[in-house]
PDB file of N, CA and C in Angstrom:
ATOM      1  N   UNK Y1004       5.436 -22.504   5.116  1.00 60.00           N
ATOM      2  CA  UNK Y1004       4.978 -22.553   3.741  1.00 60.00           C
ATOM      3  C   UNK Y1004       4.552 -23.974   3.440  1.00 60.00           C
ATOM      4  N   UNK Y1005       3.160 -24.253   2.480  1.00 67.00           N
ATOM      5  CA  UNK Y1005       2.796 -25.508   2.443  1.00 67.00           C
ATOM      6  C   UNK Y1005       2.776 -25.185   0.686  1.00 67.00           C
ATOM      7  N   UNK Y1006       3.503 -26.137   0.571  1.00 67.00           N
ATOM      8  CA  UNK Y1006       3.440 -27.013  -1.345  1.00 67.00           C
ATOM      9  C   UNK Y1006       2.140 -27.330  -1.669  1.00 67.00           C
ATOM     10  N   UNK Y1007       1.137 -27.401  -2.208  1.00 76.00           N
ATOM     11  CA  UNK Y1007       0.196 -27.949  -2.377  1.00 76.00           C
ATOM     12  C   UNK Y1007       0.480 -28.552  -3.612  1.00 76.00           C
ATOM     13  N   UNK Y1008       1.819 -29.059  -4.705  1.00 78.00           N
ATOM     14  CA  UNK Y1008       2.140 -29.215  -5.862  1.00 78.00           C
ATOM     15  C   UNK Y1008       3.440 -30.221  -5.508  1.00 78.00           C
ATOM     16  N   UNK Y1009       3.787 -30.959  -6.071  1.00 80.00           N
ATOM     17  CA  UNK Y1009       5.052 -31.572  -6.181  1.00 80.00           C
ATOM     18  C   UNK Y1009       6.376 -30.824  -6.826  1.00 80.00           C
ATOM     19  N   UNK Y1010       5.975 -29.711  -7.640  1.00 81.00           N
ATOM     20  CA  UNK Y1010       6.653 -29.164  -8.510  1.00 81.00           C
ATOM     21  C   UNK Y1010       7.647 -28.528  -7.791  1.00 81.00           C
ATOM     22  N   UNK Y1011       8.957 -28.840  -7.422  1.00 81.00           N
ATOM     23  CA  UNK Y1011       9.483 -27.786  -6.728  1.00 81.00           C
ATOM     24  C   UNK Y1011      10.125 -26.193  -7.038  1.00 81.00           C
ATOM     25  N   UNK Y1012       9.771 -25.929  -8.412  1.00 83.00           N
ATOM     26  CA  UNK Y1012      10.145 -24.851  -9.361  1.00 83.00           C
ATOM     27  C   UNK Y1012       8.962 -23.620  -8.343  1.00 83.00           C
ATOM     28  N   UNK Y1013       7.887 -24.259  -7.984  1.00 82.00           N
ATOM     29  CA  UNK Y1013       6.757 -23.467  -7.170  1.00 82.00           C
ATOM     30  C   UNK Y1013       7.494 -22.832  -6.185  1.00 82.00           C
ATOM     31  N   UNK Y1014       8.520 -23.284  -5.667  1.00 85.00           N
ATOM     32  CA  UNK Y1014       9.297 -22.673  -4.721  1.00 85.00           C
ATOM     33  C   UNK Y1014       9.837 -21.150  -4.653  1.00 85.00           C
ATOM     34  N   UNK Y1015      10.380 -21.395  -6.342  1.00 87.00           N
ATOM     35  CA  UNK Y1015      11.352 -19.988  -6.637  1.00 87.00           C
ATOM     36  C   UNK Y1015       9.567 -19.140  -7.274  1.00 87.00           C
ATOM     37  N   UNK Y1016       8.658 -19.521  -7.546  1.00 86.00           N
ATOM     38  CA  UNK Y1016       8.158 -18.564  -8.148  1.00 86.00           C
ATOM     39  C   UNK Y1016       6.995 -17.908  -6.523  1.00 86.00           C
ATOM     40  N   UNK Y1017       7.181 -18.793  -5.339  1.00 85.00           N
ATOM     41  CA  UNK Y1017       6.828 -18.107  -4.300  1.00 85.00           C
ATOM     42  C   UNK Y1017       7.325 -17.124  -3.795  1.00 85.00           C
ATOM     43  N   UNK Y1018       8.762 -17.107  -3.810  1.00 89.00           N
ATOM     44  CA  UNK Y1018       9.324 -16.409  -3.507  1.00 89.00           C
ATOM     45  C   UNK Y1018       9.645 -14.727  -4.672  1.00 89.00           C
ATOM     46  N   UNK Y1019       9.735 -14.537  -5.485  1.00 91.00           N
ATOM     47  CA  UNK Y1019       9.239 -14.205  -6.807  1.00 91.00           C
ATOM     48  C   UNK Y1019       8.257 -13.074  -5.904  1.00 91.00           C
ATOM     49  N   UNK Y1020       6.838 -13.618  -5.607  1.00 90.00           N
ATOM     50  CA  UNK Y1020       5.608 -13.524  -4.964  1.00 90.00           C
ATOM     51  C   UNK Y1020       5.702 -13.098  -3.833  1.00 90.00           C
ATOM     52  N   UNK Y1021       6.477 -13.371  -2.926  1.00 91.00           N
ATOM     53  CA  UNK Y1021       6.751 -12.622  -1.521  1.00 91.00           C
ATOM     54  C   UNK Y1021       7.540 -11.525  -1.735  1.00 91.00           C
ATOM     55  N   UNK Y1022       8.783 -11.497  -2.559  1.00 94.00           N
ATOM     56  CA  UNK Y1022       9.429 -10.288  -2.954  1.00 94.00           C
ATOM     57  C   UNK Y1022       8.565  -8.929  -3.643  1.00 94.00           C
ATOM     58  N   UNK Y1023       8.038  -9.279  -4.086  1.00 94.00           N
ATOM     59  CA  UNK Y1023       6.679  -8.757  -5.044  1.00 94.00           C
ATOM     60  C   UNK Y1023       5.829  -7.967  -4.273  1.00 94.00           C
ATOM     61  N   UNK Y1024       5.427  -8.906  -3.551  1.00 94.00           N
ATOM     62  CA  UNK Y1024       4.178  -8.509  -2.145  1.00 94.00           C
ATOM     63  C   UNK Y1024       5.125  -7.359  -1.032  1.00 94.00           C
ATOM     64  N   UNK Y1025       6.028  -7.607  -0.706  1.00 96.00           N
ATOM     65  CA  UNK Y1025       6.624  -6.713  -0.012  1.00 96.00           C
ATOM     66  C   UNK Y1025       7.073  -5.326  -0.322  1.00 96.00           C
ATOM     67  N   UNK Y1026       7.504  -5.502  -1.541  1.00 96.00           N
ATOM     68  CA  UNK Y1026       7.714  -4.261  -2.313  1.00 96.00           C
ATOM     69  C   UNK Y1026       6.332  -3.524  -2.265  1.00 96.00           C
ATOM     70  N   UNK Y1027       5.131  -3.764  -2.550  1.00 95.00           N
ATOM     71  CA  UNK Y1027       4.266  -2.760  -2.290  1.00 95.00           C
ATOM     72  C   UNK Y1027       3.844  -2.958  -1.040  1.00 95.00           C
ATOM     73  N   UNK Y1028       3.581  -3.468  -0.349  1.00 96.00           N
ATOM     74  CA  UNK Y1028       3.578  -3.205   1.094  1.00 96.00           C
ATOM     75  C   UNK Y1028       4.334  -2.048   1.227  1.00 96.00           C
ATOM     76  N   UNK Y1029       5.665  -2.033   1.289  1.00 97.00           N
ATOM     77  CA  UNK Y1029       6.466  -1.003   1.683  1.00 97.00           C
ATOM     78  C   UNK Y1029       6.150  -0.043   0.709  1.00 97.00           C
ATOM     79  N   UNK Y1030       5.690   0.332  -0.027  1.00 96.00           N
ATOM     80  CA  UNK Y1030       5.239   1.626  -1.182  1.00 96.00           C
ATOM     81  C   UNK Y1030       3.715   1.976  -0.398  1.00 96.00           C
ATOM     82  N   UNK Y1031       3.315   1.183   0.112  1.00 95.00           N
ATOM     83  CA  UNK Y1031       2.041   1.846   0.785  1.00 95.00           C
ATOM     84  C   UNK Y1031       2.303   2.857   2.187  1.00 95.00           C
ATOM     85  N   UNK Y1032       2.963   1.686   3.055  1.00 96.00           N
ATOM     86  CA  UNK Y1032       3.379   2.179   3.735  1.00 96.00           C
ATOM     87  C   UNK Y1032       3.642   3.491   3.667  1.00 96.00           C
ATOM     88  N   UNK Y1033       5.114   4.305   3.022  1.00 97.00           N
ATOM     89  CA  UNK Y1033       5.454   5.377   3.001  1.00 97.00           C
ATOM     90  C   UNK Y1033       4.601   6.234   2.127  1.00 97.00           C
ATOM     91  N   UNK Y1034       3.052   5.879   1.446  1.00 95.00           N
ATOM     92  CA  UNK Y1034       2.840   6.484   0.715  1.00 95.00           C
ATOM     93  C   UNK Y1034       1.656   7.009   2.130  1.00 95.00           C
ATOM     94  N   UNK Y1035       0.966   5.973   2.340  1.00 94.00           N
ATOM     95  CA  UNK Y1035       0.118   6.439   3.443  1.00 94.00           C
ATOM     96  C   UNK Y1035       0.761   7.628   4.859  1.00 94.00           C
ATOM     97  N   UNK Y1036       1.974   7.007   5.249  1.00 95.00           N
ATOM     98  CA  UNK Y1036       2.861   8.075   6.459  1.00 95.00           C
ATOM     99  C   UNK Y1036       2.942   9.669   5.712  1.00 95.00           C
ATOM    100  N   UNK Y1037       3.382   9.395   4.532  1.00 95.00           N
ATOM    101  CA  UNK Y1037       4.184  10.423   3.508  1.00 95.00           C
ATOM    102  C   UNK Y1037       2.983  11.264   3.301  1.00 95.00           C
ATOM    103  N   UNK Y1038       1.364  10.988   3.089  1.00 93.00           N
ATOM    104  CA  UNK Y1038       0.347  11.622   2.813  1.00 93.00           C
ATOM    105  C   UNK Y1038      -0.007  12.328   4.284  1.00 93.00           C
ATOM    106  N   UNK Y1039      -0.338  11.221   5.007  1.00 92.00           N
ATOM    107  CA  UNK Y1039      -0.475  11.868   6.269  1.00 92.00           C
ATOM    108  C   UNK Y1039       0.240  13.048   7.164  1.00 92.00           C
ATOM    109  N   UNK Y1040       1.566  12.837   7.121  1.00 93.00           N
ATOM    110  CA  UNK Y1040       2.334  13.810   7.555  1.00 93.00           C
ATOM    111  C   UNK Y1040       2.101  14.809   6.967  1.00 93.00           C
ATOM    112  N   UNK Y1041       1.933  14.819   5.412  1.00 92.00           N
ATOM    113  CA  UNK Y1041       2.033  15.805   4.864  1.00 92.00           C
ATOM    114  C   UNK Y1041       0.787  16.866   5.126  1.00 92.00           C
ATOM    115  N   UNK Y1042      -0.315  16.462   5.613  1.00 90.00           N
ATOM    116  CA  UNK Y1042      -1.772  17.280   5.581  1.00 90.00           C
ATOM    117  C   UNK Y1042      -1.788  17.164   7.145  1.00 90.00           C
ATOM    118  N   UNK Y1043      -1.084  16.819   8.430  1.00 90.00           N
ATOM    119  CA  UNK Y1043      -0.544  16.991   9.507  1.00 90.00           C
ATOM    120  C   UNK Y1043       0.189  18.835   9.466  1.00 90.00           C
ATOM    121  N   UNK Y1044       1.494  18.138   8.610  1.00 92.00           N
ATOM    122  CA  UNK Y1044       2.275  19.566   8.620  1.00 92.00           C
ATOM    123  C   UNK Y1044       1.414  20.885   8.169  1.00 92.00           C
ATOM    124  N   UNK Y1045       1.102  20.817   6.796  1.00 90.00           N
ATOM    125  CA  UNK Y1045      -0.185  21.784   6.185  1.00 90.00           C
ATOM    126  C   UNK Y1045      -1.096  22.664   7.627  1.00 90.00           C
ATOM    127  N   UNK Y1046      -1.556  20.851   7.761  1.00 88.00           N
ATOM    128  CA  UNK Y1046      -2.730  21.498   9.055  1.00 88.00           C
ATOM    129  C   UNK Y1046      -2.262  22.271  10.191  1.00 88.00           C
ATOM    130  N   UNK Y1047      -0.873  22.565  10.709  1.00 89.00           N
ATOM    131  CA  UNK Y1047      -0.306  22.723  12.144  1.00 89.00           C
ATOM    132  C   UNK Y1047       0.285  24.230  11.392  1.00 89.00           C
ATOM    133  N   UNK Y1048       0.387  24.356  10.024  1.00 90.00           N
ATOM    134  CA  UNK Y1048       0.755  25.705   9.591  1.00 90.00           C
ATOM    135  C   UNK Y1048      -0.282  26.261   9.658  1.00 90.00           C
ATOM    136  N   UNK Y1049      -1.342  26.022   9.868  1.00 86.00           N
ATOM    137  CA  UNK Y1049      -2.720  26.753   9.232  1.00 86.00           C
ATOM    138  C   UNK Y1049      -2.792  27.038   8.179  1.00 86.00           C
ATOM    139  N   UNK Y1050      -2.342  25.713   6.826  1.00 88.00           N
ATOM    140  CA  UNK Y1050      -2.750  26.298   5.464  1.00 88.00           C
ATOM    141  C   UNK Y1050      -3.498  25.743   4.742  1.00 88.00           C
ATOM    142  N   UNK Y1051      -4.228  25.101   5.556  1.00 84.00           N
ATOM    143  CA  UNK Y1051      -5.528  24.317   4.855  1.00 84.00           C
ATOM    144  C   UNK Y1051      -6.888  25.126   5.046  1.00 84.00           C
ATOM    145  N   UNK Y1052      -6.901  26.151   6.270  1.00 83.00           N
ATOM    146  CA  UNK Y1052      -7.892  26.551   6.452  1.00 83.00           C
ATOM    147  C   UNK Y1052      -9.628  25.944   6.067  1.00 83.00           C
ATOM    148  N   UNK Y1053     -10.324  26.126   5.791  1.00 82.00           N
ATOM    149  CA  UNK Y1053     -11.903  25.497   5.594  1.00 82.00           C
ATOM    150  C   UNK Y1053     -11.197  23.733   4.966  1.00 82.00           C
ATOM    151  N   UNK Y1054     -10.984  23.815   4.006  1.00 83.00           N
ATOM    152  CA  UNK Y1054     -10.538  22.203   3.832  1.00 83.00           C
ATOM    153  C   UNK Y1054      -9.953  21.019   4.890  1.00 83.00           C
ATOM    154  N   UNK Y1055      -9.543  21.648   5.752  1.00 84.00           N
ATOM    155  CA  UNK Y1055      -8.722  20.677   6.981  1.00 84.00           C
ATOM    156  C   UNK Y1055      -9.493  19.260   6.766  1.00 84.00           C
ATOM    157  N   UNK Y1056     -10.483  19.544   7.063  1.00 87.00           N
ATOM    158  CA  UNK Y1056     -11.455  18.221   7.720  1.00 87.00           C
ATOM    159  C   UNK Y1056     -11.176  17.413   6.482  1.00 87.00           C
ATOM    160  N   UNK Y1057     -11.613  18.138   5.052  1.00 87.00           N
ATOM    161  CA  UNK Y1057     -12.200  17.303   4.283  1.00 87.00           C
ATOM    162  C   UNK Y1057     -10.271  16.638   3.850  1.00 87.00           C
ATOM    163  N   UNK Y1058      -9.679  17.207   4.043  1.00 87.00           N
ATOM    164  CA  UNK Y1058      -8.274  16.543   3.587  1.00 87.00           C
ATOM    165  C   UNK Y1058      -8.087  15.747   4.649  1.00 87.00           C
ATOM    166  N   UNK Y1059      -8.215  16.049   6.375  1.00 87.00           N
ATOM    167  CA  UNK Y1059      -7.830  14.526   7.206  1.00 87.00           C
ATOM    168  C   UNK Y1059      -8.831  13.548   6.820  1.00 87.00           C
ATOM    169  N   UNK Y1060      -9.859  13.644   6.200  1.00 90.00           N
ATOM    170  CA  UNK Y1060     -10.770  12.590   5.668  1.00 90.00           C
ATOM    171  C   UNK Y1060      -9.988  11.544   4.619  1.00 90.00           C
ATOM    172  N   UNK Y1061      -9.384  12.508   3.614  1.00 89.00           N
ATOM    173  CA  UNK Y1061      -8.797  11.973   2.397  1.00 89.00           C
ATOM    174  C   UNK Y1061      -7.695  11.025   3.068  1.00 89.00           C
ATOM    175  N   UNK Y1062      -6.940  12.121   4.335  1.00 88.00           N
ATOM    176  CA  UNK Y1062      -5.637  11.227   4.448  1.00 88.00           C
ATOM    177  C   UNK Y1062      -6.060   9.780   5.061  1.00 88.00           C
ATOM    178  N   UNK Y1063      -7.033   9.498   5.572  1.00 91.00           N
ATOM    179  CA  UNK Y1063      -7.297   8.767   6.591  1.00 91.00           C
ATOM    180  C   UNK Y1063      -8.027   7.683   5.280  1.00 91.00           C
ATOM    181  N   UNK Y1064      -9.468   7.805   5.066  1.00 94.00           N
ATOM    182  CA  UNK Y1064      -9.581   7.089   4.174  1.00 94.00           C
ATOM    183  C   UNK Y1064      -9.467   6.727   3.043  1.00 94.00           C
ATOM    184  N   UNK Y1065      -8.953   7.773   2.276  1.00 92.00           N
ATOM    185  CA  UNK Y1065      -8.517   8.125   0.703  1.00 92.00           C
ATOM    186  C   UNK Y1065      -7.488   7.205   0.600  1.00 92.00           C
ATOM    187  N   UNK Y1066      -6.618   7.406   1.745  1.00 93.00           N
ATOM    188  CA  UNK Y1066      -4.831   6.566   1.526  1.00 93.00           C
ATOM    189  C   UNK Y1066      -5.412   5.327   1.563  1.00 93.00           C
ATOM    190  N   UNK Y1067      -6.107   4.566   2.773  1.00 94.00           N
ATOM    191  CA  UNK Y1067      -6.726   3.384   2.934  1.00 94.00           C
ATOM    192  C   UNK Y1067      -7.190   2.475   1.664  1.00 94.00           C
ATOM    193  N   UNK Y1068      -8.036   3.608   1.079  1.00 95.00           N
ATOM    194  CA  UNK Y1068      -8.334   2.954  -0.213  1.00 95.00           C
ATOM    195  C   UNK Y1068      -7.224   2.830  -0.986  1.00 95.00           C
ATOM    196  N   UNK Y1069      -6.561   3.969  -1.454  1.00 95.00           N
ATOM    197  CA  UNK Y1069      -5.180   3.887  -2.739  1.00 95.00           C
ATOM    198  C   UNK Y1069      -5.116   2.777  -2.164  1.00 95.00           C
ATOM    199  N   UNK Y1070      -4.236   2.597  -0.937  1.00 94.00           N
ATOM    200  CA  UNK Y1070      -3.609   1.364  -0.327  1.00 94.00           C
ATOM    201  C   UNK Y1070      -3.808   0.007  -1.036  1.00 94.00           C
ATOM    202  N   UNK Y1071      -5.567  -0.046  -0.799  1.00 95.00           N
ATOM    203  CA  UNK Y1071      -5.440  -1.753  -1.111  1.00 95.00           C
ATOM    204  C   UNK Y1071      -5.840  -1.720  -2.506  1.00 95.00           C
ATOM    205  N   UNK Y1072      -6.189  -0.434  -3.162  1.00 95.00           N
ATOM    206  CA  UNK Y1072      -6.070  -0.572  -4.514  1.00 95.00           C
ATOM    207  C   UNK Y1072      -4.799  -1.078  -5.206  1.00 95.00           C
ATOM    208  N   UNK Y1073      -3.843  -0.145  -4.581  1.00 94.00           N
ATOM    209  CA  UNK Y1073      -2.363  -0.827  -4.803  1.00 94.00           C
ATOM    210  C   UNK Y1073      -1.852  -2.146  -4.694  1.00 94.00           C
ATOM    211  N   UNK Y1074      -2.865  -2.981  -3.520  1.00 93.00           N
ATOM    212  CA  UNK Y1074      -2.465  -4.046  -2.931  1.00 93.00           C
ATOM    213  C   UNK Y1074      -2.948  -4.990  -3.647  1.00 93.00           C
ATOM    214  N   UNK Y1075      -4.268  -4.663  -4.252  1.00 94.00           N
ATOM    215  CA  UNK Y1075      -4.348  -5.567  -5.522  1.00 94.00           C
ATOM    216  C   UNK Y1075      -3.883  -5.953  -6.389  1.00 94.00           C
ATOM    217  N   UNK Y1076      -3.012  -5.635  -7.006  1.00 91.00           N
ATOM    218  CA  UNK Y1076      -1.934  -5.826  -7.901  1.00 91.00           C
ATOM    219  C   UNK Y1076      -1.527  -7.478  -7.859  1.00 91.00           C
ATOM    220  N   UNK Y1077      -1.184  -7.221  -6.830  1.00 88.00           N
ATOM    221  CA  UNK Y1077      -0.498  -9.000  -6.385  1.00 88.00           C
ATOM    222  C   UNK Y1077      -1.277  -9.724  -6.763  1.00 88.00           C
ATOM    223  N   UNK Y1078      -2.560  -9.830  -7.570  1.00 87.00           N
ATOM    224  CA  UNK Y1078      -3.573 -10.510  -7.601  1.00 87.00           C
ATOM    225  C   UNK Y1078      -3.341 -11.038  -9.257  1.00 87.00           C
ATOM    226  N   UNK Y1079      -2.487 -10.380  -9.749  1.00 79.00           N
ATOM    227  CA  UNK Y1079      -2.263 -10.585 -11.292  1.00 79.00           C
ATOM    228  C   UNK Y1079      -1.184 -12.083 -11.373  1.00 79.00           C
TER     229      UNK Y1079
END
């Protein structure tokens, strides 16, 4: 970690910021596995029938997007 400030209060509010950042990291994470599996399982029942494709599309890039939509946040 580099200070670019003398202030050492910057310290606790980095950390603040890494706690922050991780927490949705890990909310993506299980949101992306949690989607995927879920239109995995669907698909291996055969209950997606004609939709399959267009839902492994969603899981694949749909989550991708939520993802860093989510990941933006940290940006506030």
């Amino acid at each position: 970690v580099i200070l670019m400030d003398d202030d050492p209060r910057k310290i606790a509010e980095a950390i603040r910021l890494s706690a922050r950042t991780l927490g949705i990291v890990r909310q993506n994470i299980v949101f992306a596995i949690g989607i995927k599996l879920l239109v995995l399982l669907l698909s291996a029942l055969g209950l997606l029938g004609e939709a399959a494709m267009w839902l492994a599309v969603f899981a694949d890039v749909g989550v991708s997007v939520i993802a860093v939509l989510n990941a933006m946040r940290t940006l506030r």
